[in-house]
Short mmCIF file of C-alpha atoms in Angstrom, two decimals:
data_model
loop_
_atom_site.label_atom_id
_atom_site.label_comp_id
_atom_site.label_asym_id
_atom_site.label_seq_id
_atom_site.Cartn_x
_atom_site.Cartn_y
_atom_site.Cartn_z
CA MET A 1 102.16 -36.39 -18.37
CA THR A 2 101.24 -38.30 -15.23
CA PRO A 3 103.41 -37.62 -12.16
CA LEU A 4 104.95 -41.09 -12.42
CA LYS A 5 105.91 -40.64 -16.09
CA ARG A 6 107.33 -37.20 -15.33
CA GLN A 7 109.50 -38.59 -12.52
CA LEU A 8 110.72 -41.50 -14.67
CA LEU A 9 111.65 -39.15 -17.51
CA LEU A 10 113.39 -36.81 -15.07
CA ILE A 11 115.48 -39.66 -13.63
CA THR A 12 116.28 -40.87 -17.16
CA VAL A 13 117.61 -37.62 -18.59
CA ILE A 14 119.61 -36.70 -15.46
CA ALA A 15 121.15 -40.20 -15.38
CA ALA A 16 122.07 -39.87 -19.07
CA ALA A 17 123.74 -36.49 -18.47
CA ILE A 18 125.68 -37.79 -15.44
CA MET A 19 126.79 -40.83 -17.45
CA GLU A 20 128.21 -38.57 -20.15
CA LEU A 21 129.95 -36.28 -17.67
CA ILE A 22 131.50 -39.19 -15.77
CA ASP A 23 133.04 -40.37 -19.05
CA THR A 24 134.89 -37.06 -19.44
CA SER A 25 137.15 -37.98 -16.52
CA ILE A 26 136.70 -41.68 -15.72
CA VAL A 27 139.50 -42.80 -18.05
CA ASN A 28 142.12 -40.45 -16.55
CA VAL A 29 143.26 -42.94 -13.90
CA ALA A 30 143.15 -45.94 -16.26
CA LEU A 31 145.65 -44.74 -18.90
CA ASN A 32 148.54 -46.81 -17.52
CA TYR A 33 146.39 -49.96 -17.54
CA MET A 34 145.23 -49.29 -21.12
CA SER A 35 148.78 -48.58 -22.27
CA GLY A 36 150.10 -51.88 -20.93
CA ASN A 37 147.16 -53.96 -22.10
CA LEU A 38 147.04 -52.56 -25.64
CA GLY A 39 150.82 -52.37 -26.11
CA ALA A 40 150.83 -48.60 -26.70
CA THR A 41 152.91 -45.75 -25.36
CA LEU A 42 151.41 -43.52 -22.70
CA GLU A 43 151.53 -40.61 -25.16
CA ASP A 44 149.46 -42.54 -27.71
CA THR A 45 147.06 -43.71 -25.01
CA SER A 46 146.35 -40.12 -23.95
CA TRP A 47 144.54 -39.71 -27.28
CA VAL A 48 141.72 -41.63 -25.59
CA ILE A 49 141.06 -38.45 -23.60
CA THR A 50 141.88 -36.06 -26.44
CA SER A 51 139.51 -37.62 -29.01
CA TYR A 52 136.55 -37.50 -26.62
CA ALA A 53 137.21 -33.84 -25.75
CA ILE A 54 137.50 -32.88 -29.43
CA ALA A 55 134.17 -34.54 -30.29
CA ASN A 56 132.41 -32.91 -27.32
CA VAL A 57 133.56 -29.40 -28.17
CA ILE A 58 132.63 -29.82 -31.84
CA ILE A 59 129.10 -31.11 -31.22
CA ILE A 60 127.98 -28.90 -28.30
CA PRO A 61 127.49 -25.65 -30.29
CA MET A 62 125.59 -27.63 -32.95
CA THR A 63 123.09 -29.34 -30.61
CA SER A 64 120.38 -26.69 -31.01
CA PHE A 65 120.69 -26.84 -34.81
CA LEU A 66 120.66 -30.66 -34.92
CA ALA A 67 117.77 -31.04 -32.47
CA ASN A 68 115.62 -28.69 -34.54
CA ASN A 69 116.45 -30.18 -37.94
CA LEU A 70 116.38 -33.86 -36.91
CA GLY A 71 113.70 -33.59 -34.24
CA ARG A 72 114.68 -33.41 -30.61
CA ARG A 73 113.29 -36.84 -29.72
CA ASN A 74 115.03 -38.59 -32.62
CA TYR A 75 118.30 -36.74 -32.04
CA TYR A 76 118.36 -37.47 -28.31
CA ILE A 77 117.48 -41.17 -28.55
CA GLY A 78 119.90 -41.59 -31.46
CA SER A 79 122.65 -39.95 -29.42
CA ILE A 80 122.03 -42.29 -26.47
CA ILE A 81 122.21 -45.31 -28.77
CA LEU A 82 125.42 -44.04 -30.40
CA PHE A 83 126.97 -43.36 -26.98
CA THR A 84 125.99 -46.80 -25.66
CA VAL A 85 127.13 -48.79 -28.71
CA CYS A 86 130.45 -46.95 -28.81
CA SER A 87 130.93 -47.53 -25.06
CA PHE A 88 130.63 -51.28 -25.69
CA MET A 89 133.02 -51.07 -28.65
CA CYS A 90 135.55 -49.11 -26.56
CA GLY A 91 135.61 -51.93 -24.03
CA ASN A 92 136.13 -54.44 -26.84
CA ALA A 93 138.89 -52.47 -28.60
CA THR A 94 141.90 -54.58 -29.58
CA ASN A 95 144.34 -51.75 -30.32
CA ILE A 96 144.81 -48.16 -29.24
CA TRP A 97 143.63 -46.47 -32.45
CA GLU A 98 140.45 -48.53 -32.55
CA LEU A 99 139.77 -47.34 -28.99
CA VAL A 100 140.52 -43.71 -29.94
CA GLY A 101 138.13 -43.88 -32.90
CA PHE A 102 135.23 -45.23 -30.85
CA ARG A 103 135.95 -42.67 -28.10
CA PHE A 104 135.54 -39.91 -30.70
CA LEU A 105 132.18 -41.32 -31.81
CA GLN A 106 131.19 -41.73 -28.16
CA GLY A 107 131.96 -38.02 -27.63
CA LEU A 108 129.73 -37.06 -30.56
CA GLY A 109 126.87 -39.00 -29.01
CA GLY A 110 127.55 -37.46 -25.61
CA GLY A 111 127.02 -33.88 -26.76
CA ALA A 112 123.23 -34.18 -26.85
CA LEU A 113 123.12 -35.89 -23.47
CA LEU A 114 124.02 -32.56 -21.86
CA SER A 115 122.14 -29.77 -23.63
CA VAL A 116 118.99 -31.71 -24.50
CA SER A 117 118.83 -33.31 -21.05
CA ALA A 118 118.95 -29.85 -19.46
CA THR A 119 116.17 -28.60 -21.74
CA VAL A 120 113.91 -31.51 -20.80
CA VAL A 121 114.58 -31.09 -17.07
CA TYR A 122 113.58 -27.41 -17.12
CA GLU A 123 110.48 -28.13 -19.20
CA LEU A 124 109.28 -30.70 -16.66
CA PHE A 125 109.00 -28.05 -13.93
CA PRO A 126 106.64 -25.05 -13.84
CA LYS A 127 108.22 -21.60 -13.70
CA GLU A 128 107.69 -21.25 -9.95
CA LYS A 129 109.77 -24.41 -9.38
CA GLN A 130 112.61 -23.70 -11.79
CA ASN A 131 114.94 -23.43 -8.80
CA VAL A 132 114.34 -27.12 -8.12
CA ALA A 133 115.16 -27.94 -11.75
CA SER A 134 118.33 -25.85 -11.56
CA ALA A 135 119.45 -27.62 -8.39
CA LEU A 136 118.68 -31.12 -9.66
CA PHE A 137 120.54 -30.69 -12.92
CA GLY A 138 123.32 -28.73 -11.23
CA ILE A 139 123.92 -31.66 -8.87
CA GLY A 140 124.48 -33.95 -11.85
CA ILE A 141 126.76 -31.45 -13.60
CA PHE A 142 128.91 -31.10 -10.50
CA ILE A 143 128.99 -34.71 -9.35
CA GLY A 144 129.66 -36.28 -12.77
CA PRO A 145 133.24 -35.06 -13.38
CA THR A 146 133.99 -35.21 -9.63
CA ILE A 147 133.27 -38.90 -9.12
CA GLY A 148 134.68 -39.94 -12.50
CA PRO A 149 138.29 -40.44 -11.32
CA THR A 150 137.12 -42.16 -8.11
CA LEU A 151 134.87 -44.57 -9.98
CA GLY A 152 137.52 -45.19 -12.64
CA GLY A 153 140.16 -45.86 -9.98
CA TYR A 154 137.94 -48.31 -8.10
CA ILE A 155 136.98 -50.21 -11.26
CA THR A 156 140.52 -50.48 -12.63
CA GLU A 157 141.95 -51.47 -9.22
CA ASN A 158 139.34 -54.17 -8.57
CA TYR A 159 138.27 -55.32 -12.05
CA SER A 160 139.75 -54.28 -15.42
CA TRP A 161 139.75 -51.09 -17.52
CA PRO A 162 137.13 -52.22 -20.13
CA TRP A 163 134.52 -52.13 -17.35
CA ILE A 164 134.77 -48.33 -17.16
CA PHE A 165 133.04 -48.45 -20.56
CA TYR A 166 130.82 -51.50 -20.04
CA ILE A 167 129.02 -49.88 -17.08
CA ASN A 168 127.48 -47.43 -19.57
CA VAL A 169 125.74 -50.18 -21.53
CA PRO A 170 122.87 -51.10 -19.14
CA ILE A 171 122.33 -47.42 -18.24
CA GLY A 172 122.28 -46.45 -21.92
CA ILE A 173 119.84 -49.22 -22.87
CA ALA A 174 117.51 -48.29 -20.00
CA ALA A 175 117.69 -44.59 -20.92
CA ALA A 176 116.95 -45.24 -24.61
CA VAL A 177 113.95 -47.49 -23.83
CA SER A 178 112.61 -45.02 -21.27
CA CYS A 179 112.88 -42.11 -23.73
CA MET A 180 111.06 -44.10 -26.41
CA PHE A 181 108.07 -44.32 -24.07
CA PHE A 182 108.18 -40.99 -22.25
CA LEU A 183 110.16 -38.38 -24.22
CA TYR A 184 107.92 -36.05 -26.19
CA GLU A 185 108.59 -33.98 -29.30
CA PRO A 186 108.21 -30.22 -28.72
CA ILE A 187 106.75 -27.86 -31.26
CA LYS A 188 109.21 -27.99 -34.11
CA GLN A 189 110.51 -24.89 -35.82
CA ALA A 190 110.79 -24.72 -39.59
CA VAL A 191 113.67 -26.80 -40.90
CA ARG A 192 116.42 -24.49 -42.05
CA LYS A 193 118.80 -24.92 -44.94
CA ILE A 194 121.79 -26.88 -43.68
CA ASP A 195 124.96 -24.82 -43.36
CA TRP A 196 127.37 -27.51 -44.54
CA LEU A 197 130.32 -25.15 -45.01
CA GLY A 198 129.85 -23.74 -41.50
CA ILE A 199 129.74 -27.26 -40.06
CA MET A 200 132.94 -28.26 -41.87
CA LEU A 201 134.81 -25.10 -40.82
CA LEU A 202 133.69 -25.63 -37.21
CA ILE A 203 134.82 -29.26 -37.20
CA VAL A 204 138.20 -28.48 -38.78
CA GLY A 205 138.84 -25.35 -36.67
CA ILE A 206 137.77 -26.67 -33.27
CA GLY A 207 139.20 -30.12 -33.94
CA SER A 208 142.62 -28.69 -34.87
CA LEU A 209 142.60 -26.32 -31.90
CA GLN A 210 141.75 -29.13 -29.48
CA VAL A 211 144.57 -31.32 -30.80
CA VAL A 212 147.04 -28.45 -30.38
CA LEU A 213 145.87 -27.79 -26.82
CA GLU A 214 145.76 -31.44 -25.76
CA ARG A 215 149.04 -32.53 -27.37
CA GLY A 216 151.14 -29.37 -27.42
CA GLN A 217 153.04 -29.83 -24.17
CA THR A 218 153.55 -33.57 -24.71
CA ASP A 219 155.21 -32.97 -28.11
CA ASP A 220 157.06 -29.75 -27.15
CA TRP A 221 154.69 -27.41 -28.95
CA PHE A 222 156.00 -25.87 -32.18
CA SER A 223 159.07 -28.07 -32.36
CA ALA A 224 156.60 -30.68 -33.68
CA GLY A 225 155.68 -30.05 -37.32
CA TYR A 226 152.10 -31.24 -37.00
CA ILE A 227 151.43 -28.88 -34.06
CA THR A 228 152.60 -25.91 -36.16
CA PHE A 229 150.50 -27.08 -39.13
CA LEU A 230 147.35 -27.61 -37.05
CA THR A 231 147.79 -24.20 -35.38
CA VAL A 232 147.76 -22.52 -38.79
CA VAL A 233 144.77 -24.64 -39.86
CA ALA A 234 142.87 -23.75 -36.66
CA ILE A 235 143.48 -20.01 -37.10
CA MET A 236 142.46 -20.02 -40.76
CA ALA A 237 139.41 -22.27 -40.29
CA LEU A 238 138.04 -20.43 -37.25
CA THR A 239 138.59 -17.03 -38.88
CA ALA A 240 136.76 -18.22 -41.99
CA PHE A 241 134.03 -19.73 -39.77
CA VAL A 242 133.38 -16.42 -37.98
CA ILE A 243 133.26 -14.45 -41.26
CA TRP A 244 130.98 -17.02 -42.91
CA GLU A 245 128.58 -17.37 -39.98
CA LEU A 246 128.16 -13.59 -39.68
CA ASN A 247 127.21 -13.23 -43.34
CA ILE A 248 124.75 -16.03 -44.10
CA GLU A 249 121.02 -16.24 -43.42
CA ASN A 250 120.83 -19.56 -41.55
CA PRO A 251 124.13 -20.12 -39.72
CA VAL A 252 124.79 -23.33 -37.82
CA VAL A 253 125.98 -21.13 -34.92
CA ASN A 254 124.35 -17.71 -34.62
CA LEU A 255 127.29 -15.52 -33.62
CA HIS A 256 125.19 -12.35 -33.87
CA ILE A 257 123.86 -12.98 -30.35
CA LEU A 258 127.31 -12.24 -28.93
CA ARG A 259 126.41 -8.55 -29.37
CA PHE A 260 124.50 -8.88 -26.09
CA ARG A 261 126.83 -7.77 -23.33
CA SER A 262 125.54 -10.20 -20.72
CA LEU A 263 126.18 -13.20 -22.99
CA SER A 264 129.65 -12.13 -24.11
CA ILE A 265 130.78 -11.36 -20.53
CA ALA A 266 129.21 -14.55 -19.19
CA ALA A 267 131.06 -16.50 -21.90
CA VAL A 268 134.41 -15.12 -20.67
CA LEU A 269 133.53 -15.89 -17.04
CA THR A 270 132.35 -19.37 -18.05
CA PHE A 271 135.65 -19.93 -19.87
CA ILE A 272 137.56 -19.15 -16.67
CA THR A 273 135.14 -21.30 -14.66
CA GLY A 274 135.84 -24.20 -17.03
CA MET A 275 139.55 -23.69 -16.46
CA GLY A 276 139.06 -23.84 -12.70
CA MET A 277 136.68 -26.80 -12.73
CA TYR A 278 138.75 -29.07 -14.96
CA THR A 279 142.23 -28.08 -13.74
CA SER A 280 141.25 -28.66 -10.10
CA ILE A 281 139.92 -32.12 -10.95
CA TYR A 282 143.14 -32.73 -12.90
CA LEU A 283 145.65 -31.32 -10.38
CA THR A 284 144.20 -32.63 -7.12
CA PRO A 285 144.34 -36.38 -7.90
CA VAL A 286 147.83 -35.92 -9.39
CA VAL A 287 149.12 -34.22 -6.22
CA ALA A 288 147.34 -36.71 -3.96
CA GLN A 289 148.57 -39.83 -5.79
CA ARG A 290 152.00 -38.92 -7.16
CA ILE A 291 153.20 -36.72 -4.31
CA LEU A 292 151.23 -37.56 -1.16
CA GLY A 293 150.95 -41.30 -1.87
CA PHE A 294 147.15 -41.67 -1.93
CA THR A 295 145.47 -44.48 -3.87
CA PRO A 296 143.02 -43.49 -6.65
CA THR A 297 140.11 -44.40 -4.38
CA GLN A 298 141.49 -42.34 -1.48
CA SER A 299 142.03 -39.41 -3.83
CA GLY A 300 138.42 -39.58 -4.91
CA LEU A 301 137.22 -39.68 -1.32
CA LEU A 302 138.86 -36.29 -0.76
CA LEU A 303 136.24 -34.84 -3.12
CA LEU A 304 133.22 -36.58 -1.57
CA PRO A 305 132.45 -34.14 1.32
CA GLY A 306 132.60 -31.22 -1.10
CA SER A 307 130.12 -32.96 -3.39
CA ILE A 308 127.66 -33.33 -0.50
CA VAL A 309 128.04 -29.66 0.47
CA ALA A 310 127.59 -28.66 -3.18
CA VAL A 311 124.16 -30.31 -3.29
CA ILE A 312 122.97 -28.02 -0.49
CA ALA A 313 124.65 -24.99 -2.06
CA LEU A 314 123.01 -25.67 -5.42
CA ILE A 315 119.55 -25.77 -3.84
CA VAL A 316 120.25 -22.51 -2.01
CA THR A 317 121.52 -20.94 -5.24
CA GLY A 318 118.35 -21.85 -7.12
CA LYS A 319 116.16 -20.34 -4.39
CA LEU A 320 118.22 -17.14 -4.32
CA LEU A 321 117.80 -16.72 -8.07
CA GLN A 322 114.04 -17.24 -7.85
CA LYS A 323 113.84 -14.61 -5.12
CA GLY A 324 115.44 -12.08 -7.43
CA VAL A 325 119.01 -12.04 -6.13
CA SER A 326 121.35 -10.78 -8.85
CA PRO A 327 123.16 -13.59 -10.68
CA ALA A 328 126.20 -11.29 -10.86
CA LEU A 329 126.30 -11.10 -7.05
CA ILE A 330 126.13 -14.90 -6.69
CA VAL A 331 128.84 -15.27 -9.36
CA LEU A 332 131.03 -12.84 -7.38
CA PHE A 333 130.83 -15.01 -4.26
CA GLY A 334 131.47 -18.11 -6.36
CA PHE A 335 134.62 -16.58 -7.80
CA LEU A 336 135.82 -15.53 -4.33
CA CYS A 337 135.36 -19.11 -3.06
CA PHE A 338 137.37 -20.42 -6.01
CA ILE A 339 140.11 -17.85 -5.48
CA TYR A 340 140.35 -18.87 -1.81
CA PHE A 341 140.46 -22.56 -2.77
CA ASN A 342 143.36 -22.04 -5.18
CA TRP A 343 145.22 -19.79 -2.74
CA SER A 344 144.83 -22.35 0.07
CA MET A 345 145.97 -25.23 -2.12
CA SER A 346 149.02 -23.24 -3.21
CA ARG A 347 150.11 -23.10 0.48
CA ILE A 348 149.88 -26.79 1.45
CA ASN A 349 153.01 -28.84 2.19
CA LEU A 350 153.99 -32.51 2.31
CA GLU A 351 152.79 -32.74 5.91
CA THR A 352 149.34 -31.24 5.27
CA PRO A 353 146.68 -33.69 6.55
CA ALA A 354 143.95 -35.02 4.30
CA PHE A 355 141.35 -33.16 6.39
CA ASP A 356 142.83 -29.77 5.41
CA ILE A 357 142.81 -30.68 1.72
CA THR A 358 139.21 -31.87 2.02
CA LEU A 359 138.28 -28.57 3.67
CA ASN A 360 139.87 -26.64 0.79
CA LEU A 361 137.94 -28.79 -1.69
CA ILE A 362 134.70 -27.87 0.08
CA PHE A 363 135.36 -24.24 -0.84
CA ARG A 364 135.90 -25.38 -4.42
CA ALA A 365 132.59 -27.22 -4.31
CA ILE A 366 130.73 -24.19 -2.95
CA GLY A 367 132.35 -22.02 -5.62
CA MET A 368 131.23 -24.37 -8.39
CA ALA A 369 127.71 -24.54 -6.94
CA LEU A 370 127.51 -20.74 -6.93
CA LEU A 371 128.69 -20.55 -10.55
CA THR A 372 126.97 -23.43 -12.37
CA VAL A 373 123.44 -22.02 -12.67
CA PRO A 374 123.95 -18.22 -12.20
CA LEU A 375 126.42 -17.99 -15.08
CA GLY A 376 123.92 -19.68 -17.37
CA THR A 377 121.22 -17.34 -16.11
CA LEU A 378 123.46 -14.32 -16.68
CA ALA A 379 124.30 -15.53 -20.20
CA VAL A 380 120.67 -15.58 -21.38
CA SER A 381 119.33 -12.67 -19.32
CA SER A 382 119.33 -10.34 -22.35
CA LEU A 383 118.30 -12.89 -25.00
CA GLU A 384 114.93 -13.48 -26.58
CA ALA A 385 113.37 -16.90 -26.04
CA LYS A 386 114.25 -18.06 -29.57
CA ASP A 387 117.94 -17.28 -29.01
CA MET A 388 118.30 -19.00 -25.61
CA PRO A 389 119.23 -22.49 -26.89
CA GLN A 390 121.93 -21.01 -29.12
CA GLY A 391 123.17 -18.73 -26.33
CA THR A 392 123.49 -21.54 -23.83
CA ALA A 393 125.20 -23.78 -26.42
CA LEU A 394 127.82 -21.09 -27.01
CA ASN A 395 128.22 -20.58 -23.28
CA ASN A 396 128.62 -24.31 -22.70
CA MET A 397 131.20 -24.59 -25.46
CA MET A 398 133.22 -21.90 -23.67
CA ARG A 399 133.24 -24.04 -20.52
CA GLN A 400 134.63 -27.03 -22.43
CA LEU A 401 137.21 -24.88 -24.22
CA GLY A 402 138.16 -23.32 -20.88
CA GLY A 403 138.87 -26.78 -19.53
CA SER A 404 141.05 -27.67 -22.53
CA PHE A 405 142.95 -24.37 -22.40
CA GLY A 406 143.33 -24.66 -18.62
CA ILE A 407 144.83 -28.15 -18.64
CA SER A 408 147.13 -27.21 -21.53
CA ILE A 409 148.30 -24.06 -19.74
CA ILE A 410 148.82 -25.92 -16.46
CA ASN A 411 150.80 -28.73 -18.11
CA THR A 412 153.09 -26.24 -19.82
CA TYR A 413 153.43 -24.00 -16.77
CA VAL A 414 154.14 -26.89 -14.39
CA ALA A 415 156.79 -28.31 -16.73
CA ARG A 416 158.54 -24.94 -16.88
CA ARG A 417 158.29 -24.40 -13.13
CA ILE A 418 159.74 -27.86 -12.37
CA ALA A 419 162.96 -26.85 -14.10
CA SER A 420 163.03 -23.55 -12.20
CA HIS A 421 162.38 -25.14 -8.79
CA ARG A 422 164.94 -27.85 -9.47
CA MET A 423 167.61 -25.22 -10.13
CA ASP A 424 166.67 -23.40 -6.92
CA LEU A 425 166.98 -26.60 -4.89
CA ILE A 426 170.21 -28.02 -6.30
CA THR A 427 172.03 -24.71 -5.76
CA HIS A 428 171.75 -25.45 -2.03
CA ILE A 429 173.23 -28.96 -2.33
CA THR A 430 176.87 -27.95 -1.93
CA ASN A 431 179.89 -29.00 0.10
CA ASP A 432 179.74 -25.83 2.19
CA ASN A 433 176.07 -26.17 3.18
CA PRO A 434 175.94 -27.87 6.62
CA ILE A 435 172.34 -29.00 6.15
CA SER A 436 173.17 -30.61 2.80
CA ILE A 437 176.30 -32.27 4.24
CA ALA A 438 174.35 -33.64 7.19
CA ARG A 439 171.61 -35.04 4.95
CA VAL A 440 174.07 -36.78 2.58
CA SER A 441 176.00 -38.15 5.56
CA ALA A 442 172.84 -39.52 7.16
CA TYR A 443 171.74 -41.22 3.92
CA THR A 444 175.25 -42.63 3.39
CA HIS A 445 175.29 -44.06 6.90
CA LEU A 446 171.85 -45.57 6.32
CA PHE A 447 173.00 -47.45 3.22
CA GLN A 448 176.21 -48.55 4.94
CA GLN A 449 174.08 -50.13 7.66
CA LYS A 450 172.33 -52.08 4.91
CA GLY A 451 175.65 -53.59 3.78
CA PHE A 452 176.80 -51.23 1.00
CA GLY A 453 180.43 -50.12 0.77
CA LEU A 454 181.34 -46.48 1.31
CA LEU A 455 181.46 -45.51 -2.39
CA ASP A 456 178.24 -47.37 -3.22
CA ALA A 457 176.57 -45.91 -0.15
CA LYS A 458 177.51 -42.36 -1.20
CA GLN A 459 176.19 -43.02 -4.72
CA LYS A 460 172.91 -44.37 -3.33
CA ALA A 461 172.68 -41.36 -1.01
CA MET A 462 173.01 -38.94 -3.93
CA GLN A 463 170.39 -40.88 -5.88
CA LEU A 464 168.04 -40.57 -2.92
CA ILE A 465 168.77 -36.83 -2.73
CA GLU A 466 167.89 -36.60 -6.44
CA LEU A 467 164.53 -38.32 -5.80
CA VAL A 468 163.80 -35.84 -3.00
CA VAL A 469 164.66 -32.92 -5.30
CA VAL A 470 162.40 -34.28 -8.07
CA LYS A 471 159.52 -34.82 -5.66
CA GLN A 472 159.81 -31.40 -4.03
CA SER A 473 160.27 -29.51 -7.31
CA SER A 474 157.24 -31.28 -8.80
CA PHE A 475 155.17 -30.58 -5.70
CA SER A 476 156.12 -26.89 -5.67
CA SER A 477 155.27 -26.63 -9.38
CA TYR A 478 151.80 -28.09 -8.87
CA LEU A 479 151.20 -25.58 -6.09
CA ASP A 480 152.26 -22.81 -8.49
CA GLY A 481 149.63 -24.16 -10.87
CA TYR A 482 146.90 -23.65 -8.27
CA PHE A 483 148.09 -20.09 -7.69
CA LEU A 484 148.06 -19.34 -11.44
CA ILE A 485 144.44 -20.49 -11.83
CA GLY A 486 143.43 -18.40 -8.82
CA PHE A 487 145.14 -15.42 -10.47
CA PHE A 488 143.07 -15.92 -13.64
CA PHE A 489 139.90 -15.90 -11.54
CA ALA A 490 140.97 -12.67 -9.85
CA ILE A 491 141.81 -10.70 -13.01
CA VAL A 492 138.39 -11.27 -14.66
CA LEU A 493 136.35 -10.21 -11.61
CA PRO A 494 136.06 -6.56 -12.79
CA LEU A 495 133.97 -7.79 -15.75
CA LEU A 496 131.07 -8.26 -13.33
CA LEU A 497 130.87 -4.48 -12.94
CA PHE A 498 129.66 -4.23 -16.55
CA VAL A 499 126.62 -6.45 -15.92
CA ALA A 500 125.83 -5.85 -12.24
CA LYS A 501 123.86 -2.59 -12.67
CA ARG A 502 121.73 -3.60 -15.64
CA ASP A 503 121.27 -7.04 -14.08
CA LYS A 504 119.30 -5.46 -11.21
CA THR A 505 116.70 -4.06 -13.59
CA ARG A 506 115.90 -7.34 -15.33
CA ALA A 507 113.79 -10.27 -14.23
CA VAL A 508 115.73 -13.43 -13.51
CA VAL A 509 115.53 -15.93 -16.34
CA VAL A 510 116.50 -19.52 -15.66
CA PRO A 511 118.01 -20.98 -18.83
CA SER A 512 116.16 -23.86 -20.38
CA SER A 513 119.19 -25.62 -21.76
CA ASP A 514 122.12 -24.68 -19.62
CA HIS A 515 124.57 -27.20 -18.28
#
């Protein structure tokens, strides 16, 4: 390829990957607008997020299989077209379930825009410049989910929610046309017999599990019949999937490669990383908007400095890997940064300035930059070349599952902690507590000055006290959520000891399809 064609293809595939990643979080701040416009409850509208996540997790482990059997070029261009068409249809949806259906199809198209894009990026650079490829793609992986809420907030505040989908259309058309001219077909392996049963078990198992995780807290877990039913279905389907895939000749997901210690340990660490990445993006805007009173745009701006620092950190990380620095050592520092970020966020208060929160988020950004590429490198360090695409697909699926598990755990934990903190607070609102008496008296006097009678003023004062209790108990619960995620990061650190020594004896391998 000529240098110009190479650069155009590079821009195309990175833009496609960023577009897909932005869509994982861009709708989060628009749910209220969608709910009102489509006449649906907020609970039903949240399926817009759930359906996309389910489709993504189902398709990611199958991308290597599909690209080989359908042809990488055909599969990638077809996925871009599917993603683009469904983006347009999402914007045109006339009811909530039509929108949910097209979001699911959009998620299926988005799966290839990650793994295949990463493969192409790494192939466009010679081995001596793989650090540049790692940094470039890592920037997209980090920035995509980070700017999603900011972009979604700006669009919904200034335009209307369908435009969060319509903006994908021109990018998707340009990417598809560009790939038709520039994307090449690699040497194709022999087409294998299609593992239809494995595909069905994967879809049913992962799909059921994702619904349970995404909807469990909203519908009070096993008090809802369908949650209990889908939990049983998920356990049975995934158990059958593992047994089936381990005993057939051409599995859709080659689980045998999990016998490699580096991959299995990296998968656990990637799972925890996914928890940290997605829960921090979920918790921080919630705290900033609901508790601290920031607008969606202001909340997004808190993340901007960290994104800039992450670009530099990603470049440094790639160079360290190429110089032979152990991926396990870089991962260790990444985990420590994330632990510090969560610990710091668990100690903020209602008076904490935006600058301090931004500084904490910079540590999060550095942590993510130190984890994005090295974990992928660690995952494939023991694999043969033919197993790398499958290994990275499994590793990437663990990141997505980690995010789903993390948000589900945080939602449940925060809900439980709100009740606990509320009880702690209201026990101090008594007639023999001078601070409580003074506060109620001050609020009562305030409402009397506004023209209310004594009884009405006292009632208004107690209502205001209740709002303060709700706000403070919610805030304290969110801070507990940060601490819990930091705890998860801390307890898996010893796993690095099992790969650190053997890691030093192996040459660094930069994965060709990691994201």
